Structure formats: structure tokens, C-alpha cells
Amino acid sequence: MDSAGLNRGLTNYGDAEFARYLRRSFSHSTGRSAELLDRPVVGIATSTSDFNNCHRSQPELVESVKRGVLAAGGLPMEFPTISLGEGFLNPTAMMFRNLMAMDVEEMVRAQPMDAVVLIGGCDKTVPAQLMGAFSAGRPAIQLVAGPMMTGRHRGERTGACTDCRRFWAQFRAGEISREEVTDVEQHLATTAGTCAVMGTASTMACIAEAMGMALPGSATPPAVHADRLRVGEATGRTAMQLALSGRSPADIVSPASIRNALRVLLAIGGSSNALIHLTAIAGRLGIPIDPRQLNQISDDTPTLVALKPTGSHYMEDFHASGGVPALLHRLRDSLELDAMTVTGQTLGQLLDAPAPWSDPHVVHPVDDPIQKTGGLLWLSGSLAPRGALIKRSAADPALFEKTGRAVVFTSLEDLAARVDDPDLDVEPDDFLVLRNAGPVATGMPEAGYLPIPAKLASRGVRDMVRLSDARMSGTAYGTIVLHITPEAAIGGPLALVRDGDRISLSVRTARLDLLVDENELQRRRAALPTAEARRSEYGYRKLFRDHVLQADHGCDFDYCVPAPNADLAEDVPTNLVARSDRTGPARR
């Protein structure tokens, strides 16, 4: 019996012929013709929700994909998955990324489809969809929702969410009134789509295209632009080609694809979150990411794309300036051109086409970069034995080589209670330190963008060195060290930092060190309280706490990640090849 199309993966009734007969009977109730029911099936995974404003244009985008599938001779079948609206989830969308990945994986595997189109956009959605699709092993292609168009406030162009942080900082400093910040609130997110700047959503869109899992030019068309619908139709056609060829993500994505994605991430000044997500995505195929290699690529990759928060432009400007294809042409000499793409062509073959027109103020030439190095840098040292990350493209170079006094906040609640206390003992040269905000402690929220204490903000202080085991929104800016690993909640050195300790940051040497005598650290470690079991937790939250890995493993679940391919893991630090951060069930 043919196992493609609607005949794929028949429901178990003990009688395969009956299962096929019953499935087709139910399918006829949808009003589709018998001829359509005999075609290859392209699933369309959608993630619309009233709790996800970024995705409100998806219904029209789905229709464009269906047109492409039908035109190419396939049967489009739409199905829903979990939707992760970044600003609507408590405690953080990051806690539910792996849940969405599980949903996508199981629905793609369980339902009869020959290929799947993954439609998403909001920050954690694209990585979740790619993680799930990579594990499912079915032919797949990513289609992003597209960015918002910008708004206006008193003659100034504005966009979520870098501008929202800037206006909020001005309000906290007493520079604008509550009435004005309330007015701004209505002019930051004015259309459907993801954040208009190079935040996590836009970064993941560019990475999906760079690694070959989305069509060329598909990352940047705004959600409300006709180009977005044309991309949707073309994606539907390509999905049918994938269905007929049987090419799975494992046939497309290679270590070279991941290195190309890393180079694009660095060149666009992309979100620090992307490293966690890319690590998790690649990990589903057994491809490890070596932080030493990240730094090597970062040191010889110039930052070329001048979008906020690194520059002054927005995603609509990037689209008008040729988008990712224009950037790839700029980077051609440093890319691995034999990497495959969903089109069936290699990256090199795609780049044989003429380069699109590009505004050099938006996508800079290689010989006139915004910065000579990439936007991200992996740090190591006594405070971060397994690493930490700084987004140097959005930071103040004057703070790159600095030693400061620690001002410690022991939790998110402690930060909220004391950061604006007028009696807080803090000066501009101090290091603000937040702990217990990592994946095990709190799901790793975007709390790394610690606010400047009110007493300093009112004096005009706009940046300080800030350290945490949390994440930071890709729309944020500042000299902020993130993802300190191991996190404080599992006994990392961050748990030992006390007010007044001296900490050294060096971007030049990629170091982050706690300058405290080892004997004193051992005394503090012995005094740490024993972790108490979270007896009140159950269901998914218990699953998350028990099985989430640390940031250097992409915060995936220990049982979802295959052992790294021995041929791909050569010379990778042992901490990245370790099977788990704690004792647990073997990975499948």
C-alpha cells in the first residue's frame, strides 16, 4: 500500500485497509474532491492566537501558502500548534519553547504529511518549530510572519521594542511625563508582525534563511507587505518540491550551514538569544557549537547591518536594501558556499545570481563596517566556567576593560524591591549583579537588562556593566553580560558573589573573573543552603525543572538531544559534549 499522502502513518485499528477507508471517509466530509485526496500532503503548522499580536496576519499568509501548494499539485492541510506570544506568558516564553517544540515534533510525526511549512515569527516560535521539525525528520521549510512597519511619535519614527526601552528609560529618569510615555505606548507596535528592529524574532528569521531552511529573501518582507504573501506562495511551491524529493532537514543542514548562520548572526549584530536557540536547533541534529569557534568567527566577521539596537534603521529598511541576500553577497568570501538549501541549490549557486541593490548606510560594505568585529563574544573565567555572553555591538566600548565593585541582587523580587531605593549603595562604576534568574531557577527570563538604579538614572547615567544568569531581549542595548553558566541555582560561582566583591570584565581577552580568594569562595560554598525539592510543582513545569539543560547546551531538554556525532564533535570542549547537567533518563 502506498505510504505517502493521506496513506502515511495510518491509525492503528489492527486493519490497515479499514484505517485507510475510514480516514478517507472522514476526509470526504471536508468537501475536498477525491482527486485532491490522492495528492501529496503538505502540512501547514500555524501558531495564531489572540495572545500573540505578532501573528495576527497569519490567516492571510496561510492562504498564500495554500495557493502555492495547490498550484504545485499538492494538498495543503493546515493544523494548529501552541503559540508563544512573548509579552503574554508568565514567567517567560523561554520556559515554553521546548513545550512548543514537542508539540510541533509530535504533530508533524503523528499526522499524515509529506512535508511541512512552519509558520511563526515571535521570538521563541521559530526556534521551537525548527527544533521540533528537525527531531521529526520530515521535509520542512520555515516561513516567518515578517516584521512590523514602524510608527510615528511627534515626528519621530518609532518601532518596537528598542524605542520602547529608550522611552521607558527616559520616563524612569524623569525626562518625559507619564502622559507622554502613555502616548508613546500607542505608537510603538502599529501593525501585525514581529518587532521592527533586530531583536530575537528578526534575528531568527535571518538565521533560518542563512542556514538554508527558508527561501532566499524571505526573512525581511514586512508582515503587511505584498512581498510577504508572494514569499508565502513560493514557500508552498517549494514545500511540494521537498515532499516529492523527500529531502529532510538532516539532508540540508550541516555544520557548514550552522557556521554560515553564526556568521550572519554576528554580521547583523543579532540577538544574544540566538546563540541559545541556534545551539538547541543544531543540537537536534547532533551538531555541537563550539564557543571557541564562535569567537574566532566573531573576530573576523564585521558588523555590517545598521539596525536598532546596533544602528539607527529598522527591518523595513533592511528589506528595501536587499535583505539577507544582499548581506550574503557582502559576506560571500567568508561563507561556506557548498552548504545546501531548501531550494535544492547550494548557497554558492544561489549567490551566482546578481546581488540586489543595497543602501550602504543600511547594509555596509565589508571595507566600511559598523564595527570590525562581530556583535557577540563568548566570555569565560572564574565567574563563568562554562561561559557567558556579551553583545558588544550594543554595548559601550568604554566599559569593555573594567574592574568594578559588585552590587548584588539575589533574585528578581529583590531587584524589583531595591533597585530604585534611594538608599541603595551604588555608583556608576559598580557592576550590577543579578542571580537566580537562570533556566532552572526561573525559566531564564529576559531580565538581564537590569534597569539603571533610579538615583543614577536621574543623574544621567545611561549604561553600567550588568551581569546575570538571565537572558536579554534582542531589542535591548547596554554593556550586559548574560547566560552566566552554570547558573546560581545549581551552585555556579555566581551564587557565591557578595556585595563589595571585585569583578573583572575584559572584552579584549574574553574573560569574566571573580576576584575573591579561593579559600573564601570555598567557605561561602560550604555555607550555601541545600536546594529544596519543589514539591508543589507538577506537569510541564516539573518536567522543565527536572530536565532543562544549561545555556551552553541551548536550554533544551536532556532527553531531546542526541549524542553529538563523533565526526562533528572533534575538538569540541568536553562541557559541550556532556550528555546532561544532572542525572536523568538516557536520551532517545
PDB file of C-alpha atoms in Angstrom, residues 248-343:
ATOM      1  CA  SER A 248      14.676  16.257   5.267  1.00  0.00           C
ATOM      2  CA  PRO A 249      16.362  18.926   7.417  1.00  0.00           C
ATOM      3  CA  ALA A 250      19.214  16.489   8.033  1.00  0.00           C
ATOM      4  CA  ASP A 251      19.852  16.469   4.266  1.00  0.00           C
ATOM      5  CA  ILE A 252      20.010  20.274   4.200  1.00  0.00           C
ATOM      6  CA  VAL A 253      21.525  21.488   7.470  1.00  0.00           C
ATOM      7  CA  SER A 254      25.191  20.644   8.038  1.00  0.00           C
ATOM      8  CA  PRO A 255      27.954  22.026  10.268  1.00  0.00           C
ATOM      9  CA  ALA A 256      28.758  24.386   7.363  1.00  0.00           C
ATOM     10  CA  SER A 257      25.152  25.642   7.432  1.00  0.00           C
ATOM     11  CA  ILE A 258      25.430  26.357  11.150  1.00  0.00           C
ATOM     12  CA  ARG A 259      28.721  28.198  10.714  1.00  0.00           C
ATOM     13  CA  ASN A 260      27.148  30.318   7.975  1.00  0.00           C
ATOM     14  CA  ALA A 261      24.247  31.068  10.315  1.00  0.00           C
ATOM     15  CA  LEU A 262      26.691  32.088  13.053  1.00  0.00           C
ATOM     16  CA  ARG A 263      28.491  34.423  10.665  1.00  0.00           C
ATOM     17  CA  VAL A 264      25.219  36.075   9.652  1.00  0.00           C
ATOM     18  CA  LEU A 265      24.192  36.353  13.321  1.00  0.00           C
ATOM     19  CA  LEU A 266      27.425  38.231  14.031  1.00  0.00           C
ATOM     20  CA  ALA A 267      27.268  40.417  10.926  1.00  0.00           C
ATOM     21  CA  ILE A 268      23.733  41.624  11.659  1.00  0.00           C
ATOM     22  CA  GLY A 269      24.512  42.489  15.295  1.00  0.00           C
ATOM     23  CA  GLY A 270      21.832  39.963  16.146  1.00  0.00           C
ATOM     24  CA  SER A 271      20.179  38.977  19.396  1.00  0.00           C
ATOM     25  CA  SER A 272      22.191  37.252  22.105  1.00  0.00           C
ATOM     26  CA  ASN A 273      19.234  34.875  22.467  1.00  0.00           C
ATOM     27  CA  ALA A 274      20.012  33.470  19.046  1.00  0.00           C
ATOM     28  CA  LEU A 275      23.072  31.616  20.300  1.00  0.00           C
ATOM     29  CA  ILE A 276      20.960  29.646  22.782  1.00  0.00           C
ATOM     30  CA  HIS A 277      18.356  28.914  20.113  1.00  0.00           C
ATOM     31  CA  LEU A 278      20.856  28.007  17.394  1.00  0.00           C
ATOM     32  CA  THR A 279      22.652  25.700  19.830  1.00  0.00           C
ATOM     33  CA  ALA A 280      19.366  23.928  20.566  1.00  0.00           C
ATOM     34  CA  ILE A 281      18.369  23.738  16.879  1.00  0.00           C
ATOM     35  CA  ALA A 282      21.727  22.351  15.758  1.00  0.00           C
ATOM     36  CA  GLY A 283      21.794  20.045  18.760  1.00  0.00           C
ATOM     37  CA  ARG A 284      18.680  18.260  17.495  1.00  0.00           C
ATOM     38  CA  LEU A 285      20.832  17.052  14.568  1.00  0.00           C
ATOM     39  CA  GLY A 286      23.800  16.198  16.782  1.00  0.00           C
ATOM     40  CA  ILE A 287      25.779  19.250  15.626  1.00  0.00           C
ATOM     41  CA  PRO A 288      27.609  20.916  18.557  1.00  0.00           C
ATOM     42  CA  ILE A 289      28.518  24.598  18.617  1.00  0.00           C
ATOM     43  CA  ASP A 290      31.991  25.330  19.921  1.00  0.00           C
ATOM     44  CA  PRO A 291      32.198  28.696  21.721  1.00  0.00           C
ATOM     45  CA  ARG A 292      35.849  28.987  20.746  1.00  0.00           C
ATOM     46  CA  GLN A 293      34.762  28.804  17.127  1.00  0.00           C
ATOM     47  CA  LEU A 294      32.111  31.457  17.787  1.00  0.00           C
ATOM     48  CA  ASN A 295      34.831  33.840  18.977  1.00  0.00           C
ATOM     49  CA  GLN A 296      37.060  33.014  16.012  1.00  0.00           C
ATOM     50  CA  ILE A 297      34.214  33.755  13.608  1.00  0.00           C
ATOM     51  CA  SER A 298      33.283  36.878  15.572  1.00  0.00           C
ATOM     52  CA  ASP A 299      36.823  38.231  15.465  1.00  0.00           C
ATOM     53  CA  ASP A 300      36.947  38.120  11.648  1.00  0.00           C
ATOM     54  CA  THR A 301      33.302  38.966  10.884  1.00  0.00           C
ATOM     55  CA  PRO A 302      32.497  42.681  10.655  1.00  0.00           C
ATOM     56  CA  THR A 303      29.157  44.013  11.852  1.00  0.00           C
ATOM     57  CA  LEU A 304      27.538  45.255   8.647  1.00  0.00           C
ATOM     58  CA  VAL A 305      23.794  45.725   9.269  1.00  0.00           C
ATOM     59  CA  ALA A 306      22.897  49.009  10.976  1.00  0.00           C
ATOM     60  CA  LEU A 307      19.545  48.178  12.552  1.00  0.00           C
ATOM     61  CA  LYS A 308      18.489  49.132  16.045  1.00  0.00           C
ATOM     62  CA  PRO A 309      19.744  48.462  18.680  1.00  0.00           C
ATOM     63  CA  THR A 310      23.164  48.403  16.957  1.00  0.00           C
ATOM     64  CA  GLY A 311      22.370  51.157  14.443  1.00  0.00           C
ATOM     65  CA  SER A 312      19.505  53.502  13.635  1.00  0.00           C
ATOM     66  CA  HIS A 313      17.484  51.635  10.978  1.00  0.00           C
ATOM     67  CA  TYR A 314      14.568  49.189  11.022  1.00  0.00           C
ATOM     68  CA  MET A 315      13.700  45.880   9.355  1.00  0.00           C
ATOM     69  CA  GLU A 316      11.670  47.582   6.630  1.00  0.00           C
ATOM     70  CA  ASP A 317      14.871  49.453   5.676  1.00  0.00           C
ATOM     71  CA  PHE A 318      16.802  46.172   5.590  1.00  0.00           C
ATOM     72  CA  HIS A 319      14.164  44.694   3.281  1.00  0.00           C
ATOM     73  CA  ALA A 320      14.323  47.719   0.963  1.00  0.00           C
ATOM     74  CA  SER A 321      18.119  47.285   0.921  1.00  0.00           C
ATOM     75  CA  GLY A 322      18.131  43.721  -0.370  1.00  0.00           C
ATOM     76  CA  GLY A 323      17.649  41.861   2.908  1.00  0.00           C
ATOM     77  CA  VAL A 324      19.689  38.776   3.743  1.00  0.00           C
ATOM     78  CA  PRO A 325      20.694  38.093   0.093  1.00  0.00           C
ATOM     79  CA  ALA A 326      22.408  41.493  -0.030  1.00  0.00           C
ATOM     80  CA  LEU A 327      24.270  40.688   3.183  1.00  0.00           C
ATOM     81  CA  LEU A 328      25.268  37.225   1.934  1.00  0.00           C
ATOM     82  CA  HIS A 329      26.742  38.780  -1.204  1.00  0.00           C
ATOM     83  CA  ARG A 330      28.771  41.105   1.026  1.00  0.00           C
ATOM     84  CA  LEU A 331      29.985  38.129   3.083  1.00  0.00           C
ATOM     85  CA  ARG A 332      30.471  35.738   0.168  1.00  0.00           C
ATOM     86  CA  ASP A 333      34.233  35.356   0.536  1.00  0.00           C
ATOM     87  CA  SER A 334      33.866  34.161   4.142  1.00  0.00           C
ATOM     88  CA  LEU A 335      30.875  31.825   3.674  1.00  0.00           C
ATOM     89  CA  GLU A 336      30.905  28.069   3.061  1.00  0.00           C
ATOM     90  CA  LEU A 337      29.228  28.019  -0.326  1.00  0.00           C
ATOM     91  CA  ASP A 338      28.689  24.270  -0.583  1.00  0.00           C
ATOM     92  CA  ALA A 339      26.025  24.398   2.144  1.00  0.00           C
ATOM     93  CA  MET A 340      22.667  23.107   0.861  1.00  0.00           C
ATOM     94  CA  THR A 341      19.346  24.996   0.967  1.00  0.00           C
ATOM     95  CA  VAL A 342      15.654  24.063   0.794  1.00  0.00           C
ATOM     96  CA  THR A 343      15.642  25.163  -2.844  1.00  0.00           C
TER      97      THR A 343
END
